[in-house]
Amino acid sequence: MAITEIRPAVCMACGHKQSVLDVRQINVQKRPEIKQKILQGTLFPMHCRACGAVLEKVQNCLYIDPALPLLLELAAPGEPCRRLQEVQEGLGDTKAIIRVVRTPEDMAEKLRIFDCGLDDRVVEIVRLLMVTQLTEQTPDLLESSPVFSAPHGEPQLTCLCHDGSERVCPITRKLQSEIYTQYLADREAQDTLVVDSAWVYRLLLSQKGRA
């Protein structure tokens, strides 16, 4: 099921007025084709029909996968997560993975991570540790933040460098186990809504405080 809403929008680039269709809630079990649109980057953002400019990069949308179960809400920074709270209350004691993301790209990456059966907290910790290590070795080397992918089913983080090369960090089962044991053994997967670099920084600081 997909819950949609039609509303007016004005293009900031050319002033064109049009009606847009917001996808407000997705149950991927009933509409699996919408998941592919998210992964391909074709569901968001909305574009102006006159000039092609992006109207709004972020719109609120709640993604539900009852099979995992997973609740994933796309919400602009500062926006309240009303739908997430409503659905979460309806779950009762069901142990769902619940996350909030701030961009369509982050939503797509979370879906790829969960499709691989990975803990997104482990991936974010590996990402930060990878960036820290490479930056310490060669300052100003990295051109972009590491991106998650799983070619041939093998999860990894890849980042581009200013010298034209790539750095790849395979996320092996051994690495996952080591990260989980060191940082997450005493934490529930549901203990946070936003799992990103800021969350990892706070986690590492708390670890140092307890050391």
PDB file of C-alpha atoms in Angstrom:
ATOM      1  CA  MET A   1       0.000   0.000   0.000  1.00  0.00           C
ATOM      2  CA  ALA A   2       1.159   3.539  -0.729  1.00  0.00           C
ATOM      3  CA  ILE A   3      -0.502   6.526   0.914  1.00  0.00           C
ATOM      4  CA  THR A   4      -0.268   9.578  -1.325  1.00  0.00           C
ATOM      5  CA  GLU A   5      -1.171  13.242  -1.132  1.00  0.00           C
ATOM      6  CA  ILE A   6      -1.619  15.818  -3.896  1.00  0.00           C
ATOM      7  CA  ARG A   7      -0.555  19.367  -3.064  1.00  0.00           C
ATOM      8  CA  PRO A   8       0.584  22.546  -4.870  1.00  0.00           C
ATOM      9  CA  ALA A   9       4.256  23.449  -5.312  1.00  0.00           C
ATOM     10  CA  VAL A  10       6.102  26.421  -6.791  1.00  0.00           C
ATOM     11  CA  CYS A  11       9.462  26.103  -8.550  1.00  0.00           C
ATOM     12  CA  MET A  12      12.001  28.440  -6.957  1.00  0.00           C
ATOM     13  CA  ALA A  13      14.014  28.485 -10.182  1.00  0.00           C
ATOM     14  CA  CYS A  14      11.376  29.552 -12.721  1.00  0.00           C
ATOM     15  CA  GLY A  15       8.218  30.262 -10.703  1.00  0.00           C
ATOM     16  CA  HIS A  16       6.177  27.535 -12.402  1.00  0.00           C
ATOM     17  CA  LYS A  17       3.217  26.335 -10.331  1.00  0.00           C
ATOM     18  CA  GLN A  18       2.148  22.706 -10.432  1.00  0.00           C
ATOM     19  CA  SER A  19       0.513  19.964  -8.421  1.00  0.00           C
ATOM     20  CA  VAL A  20       2.808  17.288  -7.041  1.00  0.00           C
ATOM     21  CA  LEU A  21       2.105  13.788  -5.781  1.00  0.00           C
ATOM     22  CA  ASP A  22       3.711  13.054  -2.436  1.00  0.00           C
ATOM     23  CA  VAL A  23       4.243   9.430  -1.472  1.00  0.00           C
ATOM     24  CA  ARG A  24       3.677   9.631   2.267  1.00  0.00           C
ATOM     25  CA  GLN A  25       3.739   5.978   3.307  1.00  0.00           C
ATOM     26  CA  ILE A  26       4.961   2.791   1.631  1.00  0.00           C
ATOM     27  CA  ASN A  27       4.306  -0.805   2.631  1.00  0.00           C
ATOM     28  CA  VAL A  28       6.923  -2.556   0.510  1.00  0.00           C
ATOM     29  CA  GLN A  29       5.287  -5.949   1.046  1.00  0.00           C
ATOM     30  CA  LYS A  30       2.317  -4.718  -0.992  1.00  0.00           C
ATOM     31  CA  ARG A  31       4.178  -2.383  -3.390  1.00  0.00           C
ATOM     32  CA  PRO A  32       7.671  -3.877  -3.971  1.00  0.00           C
ATOM     33  CA  GLU A  33       8.134  -1.861  -7.185  1.00  0.00           C
ATOM     34  CA  ILE A  34       8.307   1.368  -5.158  1.00  0.00           C
ATOM     35  CA  LYS A  35      11.347   0.045  -3.321  1.00  0.00           C
ATOM     36  CA  GLN A  36      13.167  -0.264  -6.655  1.00  0.00           C
ATOM     37  CA  LYS A  37      12.320   3.357  -7.448  1.00  0.00           C
ATOM     38  CA  ILE A  38      13.888   4.415  -4.148  1.00  0.00           C
ATOM     39  CA  LEU A  39      17.028   2.380  -4.855  1.00  0.00           C
ATOM     40  CA  GLN A  40      17.263   3.775  -8.391  1.00  0.00           C
ATOM     41  CA  GLY A  41      16.729   7.346  -7.187  1.00  0.00           C
ATOM     42  CA  THR A  42      13.622   7.869  -9.330  1.00  0.00           C
ATOM     43  CA  LEU A  43      10.985   8.281  -6.587  1.00  0.00           C
ATOM     44  CA  PHE A  44      12.646  11.302  -4.986  1.00  0.00           C
ATOM     45  CA  PRO A  45      13.222  14.183  -5.534  1.00  0.00           C
ATOM     46  CA  MET A  46      10.377  15.915  -7.396  1.00  0.00           C
ATOM     47  CA  HIS A  47      11.233  17.992 -10.472  1.00  0.00           C
ATOM     48  CA  CYS A  48       9.667  21.059 -12.101  1.00  0.00           C
ATOM     49  CA  ARG A  49       7.770  20.146 -15.277  1.00  0.00           C
ATOM     50  CA  ALA A  50       8.720  23.462 -16.876  1.00  0.00           C
ATOM     51  CA  CYS A  51      12.473  23.768 -16.298  1.00  0.00           C
ATOM     52  CA  GLY A  52      13.466  20.442 -14.732  1.00  0.00           C
ATOM     53  CA  ALA A  53      14.839  21.972 -11.528  1.00  0.00           C
ATOM     54  CA  VAL A  54      14.479  20.088  -8.253  1.00  0.00           C
ATOM     55  CA  LEU A  55      11.381  21.302  -6.410  1.00  0.00           C
ATOM     56  CA  GLU A  56      12.061  19.680  -3.061  1.00  0.00           C
ATOM     57  CA  LYS A  57      14.896  17.282  -2.396  1.00  0.00           C
ATOM     58  CA  VAL A  58      13.404  15.926   0.805  1.00  0.00           C
ATOM     59  CA  GLN A  59       9.766  15.070   1.494  1.00  0.00           C
ATOM     60  CA  ASN A  60       8.448  13.141   4.463  1.00  0.00           C
ATOM     61  CA  CYS A  61       7.833   9.482   3.730  1.00  0.00           C
ATOM     62  CA  LEU A  62       7.472   6.430   5.965  1.00  0.00           C
ATOM     63  CA  TYR A  63       8.796   3.136   4.565  1.00  0.00           C
ATOM     64  CA  ILE A  64       7.425  -0.055   6.152  1.00  0.00           C
ATOM     65  CA  ASP A  65       8.770  -3.567   5.616  1.00  0.00           C
ATOM     66  CA  PRO A  66       6.745  -5.961   7.806  1.00  0.00           C
ATOM     67  CA  ALA A  67       9.022  -8.882   6.913  1.00  0.00           C
ATOM     68  CA  LEU A  68      12.144  -7.575   8.724  1.00  0.00           C
ATOM     69  CA  PRO A  69      10.328  -5.735  10.404  1.00  0.00           C
ATOM     70  CA  LEU A  70      11.654  -2.262   9.465  1.00  0.00           C
ATOM     71  CA  LEU A  71      10.297   1.270   9.861  1.00  0.00           C
ATOM     72  CA  LEU A  72      12.329   3.869   7.980  1.00  0.00           C
ATOM     73  CA  GLU A  73      11.206   7.490   7.872  1.00  0.00           C
ATOM     74  CA  LEU A  74      12.561  10.081   5.470  1.00  0.00           C
ATOM     75  CA  ALA A  75      12.233  13.469   7.161  1.00  0.00           C
ATOM     76  CA  ALA A  76      13.951  16.803   6.558  1.00  0.00           C
ATOM     77  CA  PRO A  77      16.194  18.019   9.415  1.00  0.00           C
ATOM     78  CA  GLY A  78      14.052  19.561  12.124  1.00  0.00           C
ATOM     79  CA  GLU A  79      10.859  17.930  10.875  1.00  0.00           C
ATOM     80  CA  PRO A  80       8.919  15.912  13.485  1.00  0.00           C
ATOM     81  CA  CYS A  81       8.516  12.200  12.770  1.00  0.00           C
ATOM     82  CA  ARG A  82       4.754  12.009  13.316  1.00  0.00           C
ATOM     83  CA  ARG A  83       4.046   8.970  11.135  1.00  0.00           C
ATOM     84  CA  LEU A  84       6.893   7.012  12.662  1.00  0.00           C
ATOM     85  CA  GLN A  85       5.576   7.662  16.150  1.00  0.00           C
ATOM     86  CA  GLU A  86       2.026   6.653  15.170  1.00  0.00           C
ATOM     87  CA  VAL A  87       3.082   3.384  13.515  1.00  0.00           C
ATOM     88  CA  GLN A  88       5.573   2.602  16.284  1.00  0.00           C
ATOM     89  CA  GLU A  89       2.817   2.886  18.891  1.00  0.00           C
ATOM     90  CA  GLY A  90       0.716   0.443  16.873  1.00  0.00           C
ATOM     91  CA  LEU A  91       3.493  -2.171  16.920  1.00  0.00           C
ATOM     92  CA  GLY A  92       3.237  -2.776  20.639  1.00  0.00           C
ATOM     93  CA  ASP A  93       6.081  -5.033  21.804  1.00  0.00           C
ATOM     94  CA  THR A  94       7.206  -5.994  18.290  1.00  0.00           C
ATOM     95  CA  LYS A  95      10.992  -5.555  17.972  1.00  0.00           C
ATOM     96  CA  ALA A  96      11.285  -3.583  14.740  1.00  0.00           C
ATOM     97  CA  ILE A  97      14.335  -1.790  13.382  1.00  0.00           C
ATOM     98  CA  ILE A  98      13.362   1.881  13.506  1.00  0.00           C
ATOM     99  CA  ARG A  99      15.410   4.552  11.761  1.00  0.00           C
ATOM    100  CA  VAL A 100      15.127   8.152  10.592  1.00  0.00           C
ATOM    101  CA  VAL A 101      17.086   9.382   7.546  1.00  0.00           C
ATOM    102  CA  ARG A 102      17.429  12.907   6.179  1.00  0.00           C
ATOM    103  CA  THR A 103      17.990  12.453   2.429  1.00  0.00           C
ATOM    104  CA  PRO A 104      16.674  10.098  -0.288  1.00  0.00           C
ATOM    105  CA  GLU A 105      20.255   8.886  -0.808  1.00  0.00           C
ATOM    106  CA  ASP A 106      20.518   7.918   2.856  1.00  0.00           C
ATOM    107  CA  MET A 107      17.212   6.051   2.603  1.00  0.00           C
ATOM    108  CA  ALA A 108      18.430   4.071  -0.401  1.00  0.00           C
ATOM    109  CA  GLU A 109      21.714   3.220   1.319  1.00  0.00           C
ATOM    110  CA  LYS A 110      19.936   2.011   4.462  1.00  0.00           C
ATOM    111  CA  LEU A 111      17.793  -0.298   2.323  1.00  0.00           C
ATOM    112  CA  ARG A 112      20.910  -1.735   0.646  1.00  0.00           C
ATOM    113  CA  ILE A 113      22.507  -2.315   4.037  1.00  0.00           C
ATOM    114  CA  PHE A 114      19.455  -4.086   5.471  1.00  0.00           C
ATOM    115  CA  ASP A 115      19.029  -6.109   2.260  1.00  0.00           C
ATOM    116  CA  CYS A 116      22.477  -7.574   2.976  1.00  0.00           C
ATOM    117  CA  GLY A 117      21.372  -8.560   6.463  1.00  0.00           C
ATOM    118  CA  LEU A 118      23.813  -6.118   8.043  1.00  0.00           C
ATOM    119  CA  ASP A 119      23.559  -3.969  11.146  1.00  0.00           C
ATOM    120  CA  ASP A 120      23.634  -0.356   9.927  1.00  0.00           C
ATOM    121  CA  ARG A 121      25.374   0.673  13.152  1.00  0.00           C
ATOM    122  CA  VAL A 122      28.320  -1.583  12.274  1.00  0.00           C
ATOM    123  CA  VAL A 123      28.520  -0.066   8.781  1.00  0.00           C
ATOM    124  CA  GLU A 124      28.552   3.491  10.147  1.00  0.00           C
ATOM    125  CA  ILE A 125      31.285   2.651  12.650  1.00  0.00           C
ATOM    126  CA  VAL A 126      33.420   1.053   9.928  1.00  0.00           C
ATOM    127  CA  ARG A 127      32.833   4.104   7.705  1.00  0.00           C
ATOM    128  CA  LEU A 128      34.121   6.529  10.339  1.00  0.00           C
ATOM    129  CA  LEU A 129      37.078   4.337  11.274  1.00  0.00           C
ATOM    130  CA  MET A 130      37.973   4.026   7.583  1.00  0.00           C
ATOM    131  CA  VAL A 131      37.875   7.789   7.056  1.00  0.00           C
ATOM    132  CA  THR A 132      39.885   8.411  10.227  1.00  0.00           C
ATOM    133  CA  GLN A 133      42.598   5.927   9.270  1.00  0.00           C
ATOM    134  CA  LEU A 134      42.965   7.151   5.686  1.00  0.00           C
ATOM    135  CA  THR A 135      42.999  10.801   6.752  1.00  0.00           C
ATOM    136  CA  GLU A 136      45.686  10.140   9.348  1.00  0.00           C
ATOM    137  CA  GLN A 137      47.789   8.311   6.781  1.00  0.00           C
ATOM    138  CA  THR A 138      47.365  10.894   3.990  1.00  0.00           C
ATOM    139  CA  PRO A 139      45.634  14.196   4.845  1.00  0.00           C
ATOM    140  CA  ASP A 140      43.378  15.608   2.094  1.00  0.00           C
ATOM    141  CA  LEU A 141      43.395  12.265   0.260  1.00  0.00           C
ATOM    142  CA  LEU A 142      39.652  11.623   0.267  1.00  0.00           C
ATOM    143  CA  GLU A 143      37.397  13.251  -2.301  1.00  0.00           C
ATOM    144  CA  SER A 144      34.157  11.779  -0.951  1.00  0.00           C
ATOM    145  CA  SER A 145      32.726   9.913   1.995  1.00  0.00           C
ATOM    146  CA  PRO A 146      32.784   6.096   1.675  1.00  0.00           C
ATOM    147  CA  VAL A 147      29.719   4.702  -0.104  1.00  0.00           C
ATOM    148  CA  PHE A 148      28.161   1.337   0.707  1.00  0.00           C
ATOM    149  CA  SER A 149      27.671  -1.274  -2.017  1.00  0.00           C
ATOM    150  CA  ALA A 150      27.531  -5.059  -2.295  1.00  0.00           C
ATOM    151  CA  PRO A 151      28.914  -6.241  -5.648  1.00  0.00           C
ATOM    152  CA  HIS A 152      28.301  -9.988  -6.071  1.00  0.00           C
ATOM    153  CA  GLY A 153      26.766  -9.979  -2.587  1.00  0.00           C
ATOM    154  CA  GLU A 154      30.017  -8.891  -0.925  1.00  0.00           C
ATOM    155  CA  PRO A 155      29.401  -5.769   1.233  1.00  0.00           C
ATOM    156  CA  GLN A 156      32.008  -3.043   1.131  1.00  0.00           C
ATOM    157  CA  LEU A 157      32.651   0.671   1.548  1.00  0.00           C
ATOM    158  CA  THR A 158      34.321   2.537  -1.315  1.00  0.00           C
ATOM    159  CA  CYS A 159      35.593   6.111  -1.416  1.00  0.00           C
ATOM    160  CA  LEU A 160      37.093   8.175  -4.221  1.00  0.00           C
ATOM    161  CA  CYS A 161      40.433   9.914  -3.737  1.00  0.00           C
ATOM    162  CA  HIS A 162      41.798  13.141  -5.192  1.00  0.00           C
ATOM    163  CA  ASP A 163      44.560  11.196  -6.977  1.00  0.00           C
ATOM    164  CA  GLY A 164      41.919   9.342  -9.019  1.00  0.00           C
ATOM    165  CA  SER A 165      42.219   6.099  -7.087  1.00  0.00           C
ATOM    166  CA  GLU A 166      39.677   4.280  -4.932  1.00  0.00           C
ATOM    167  CA  ARG A 167      39.974   2.886  -1.449  1.00  0.00           C
ATOM    168  CA  VAL A 168      37.852  -0.169  -0.651  1.00  0.00           C
ATOM    169  CA  CYS A 169      37.101  -1.684   2.737  1.00  0.00           C
ATOM    170  CA  PRO A 170      35.399  -5.102   2.595  1.00  0.00           C
ATOM    171  CA  ILE A 171      32.903  -5.555   5.437  1.00  0.00           C
ATOM    172  CA  THR A 172      33.705  -9.171   6.200  1.00  0.00           C
ATOM    173  CA  ARG A 173      31.908 -11.307   8.755  1.00  0.00           C
ATOM    174  CA  LYS A 174      35.071 -11.215  10.883  1.00  0.00           C
ATOM    175  CA  LEU A 175      35.133  -7.403  10.821  1.00  0.00           C
ATOM    176  CA  GLN A 176      31.413  -7.236  11.635  1.00  0.00           C
ATOM    177  CA  SER A 177      31.923  -9.513  14.629  1.00  0.00           C
ATOM    178  CA  GLU A 178      34.899  -7.492  15.886  1.00  0.00           C
ATOM    179  CA  ILE A 179      33.052  -4.174  15.598  1.00  0.00           C
ATOM    180  CA  TYR A 180      29.946  -5.554  17.278  1.00  0.00           C
ATOM    181  CA  THR A 181      31.921  -7.077  20.157  1.00  0.00           C
ATOM    182  CA  GLN A 182      33.962  -3.932  20.755  1.00  0.00           C
ATOM    183  CA  TYR A 183      31.266  -1.275  20.406  1.00  0.00           C
ATOM    184  CA  LEU A 184      27.742  -2.728  20.373  1.00  0.00           C
ATOM    185  CA  ALA A 185      27.551  -5.838  22.556  1.00  0.00           C
ATOM    186  CA  ASP A 186      25.658  -4.000  25.306  1.00  0.00           C
ATOM    187  CA  ARG A 187      23.367  -1.974  23.027  1.00  0.00           C
ATOM    188  CA  GLU A 188      20.018  -2.832  21.470  1.00  0.00           C
ATOM    189  CA  ALA A 189      19.503  -2.236  17.734  1.00  0.00           C
ATOM    190  CA  GLN A 190      16.442  -0.156  18.648  1.00  0.00           C
ATOM    191  CA  ASP A 191      18.335   2.185  21.002  1.00  0.00           C
ATOM    192  CA  THR A 192      18.613   5.040  18.499  1.00  0.00           C
ATOM    193  CA  LEU A 193      16.588   6.480  15.625  1.00  0.00           C
ATOM    194  CA  VAL A 194      19.320   8.287  13.681  1.00  0.00           C
ATOM    195  CA  VAL A 195      22.401   6.182  12.915  1.00  0.00           C
ATOM    196  CA  ASP A 196      24.953   8.393  11.161  1.00  0.00           C
ATOM    197  CA  SER A 197      28.463   9.805  11.663  1.00  0.00           C
ATOM    198  CA  ALA A 198      27.297  12.063  14.513  1.00  0.00           C
ATOM    199  CA  TRP A 199      25.875   9.012  16.302  1.00  0.00           C
ATOM    200  CA  VAL A 200      29.195   7.178  15.874  1.00  0.00           C
ATOM    201  CA  TYR A 201      31.125  10.146  17.313  1.00  0.00           C
ATOM    202  CA  ARG A 202      28.885  10.134  20.383  1.00  0.00           C
ATOM    203  CA  LEU A 203      29.292   6.369  20.734  1.00  0.00           C
ATOM    204  CA  LEU A 204      33.091   6.559  20.583  1.00  0.00           C
ATOM    205  CA  LEU A 205      33.163   9.413  23.091  1.00  0.00           C
ATOM    206  CA  SER A 206      30.997   7.419  25.483  1.00  0.00           C
ATOM    207  CA  GLN A 207      33.358   4.460  25.086  1.00  0.00           C
ATOM    208  CA  LYS A 208      36.325   6.664  25.999  1.00  0.00           C
ATOM    209  CA  GLY A 209      34.433   8.011  28.992  1.00  0.00           C
ATOM    210  CA  ARG A 210      33.908   4.514  30.320  1.00  0.00           C
ATOM    211  CA  ALA A 211      37.532   3.466  29.687  1.00  0.00           C
TER     212      ALA A 211
END
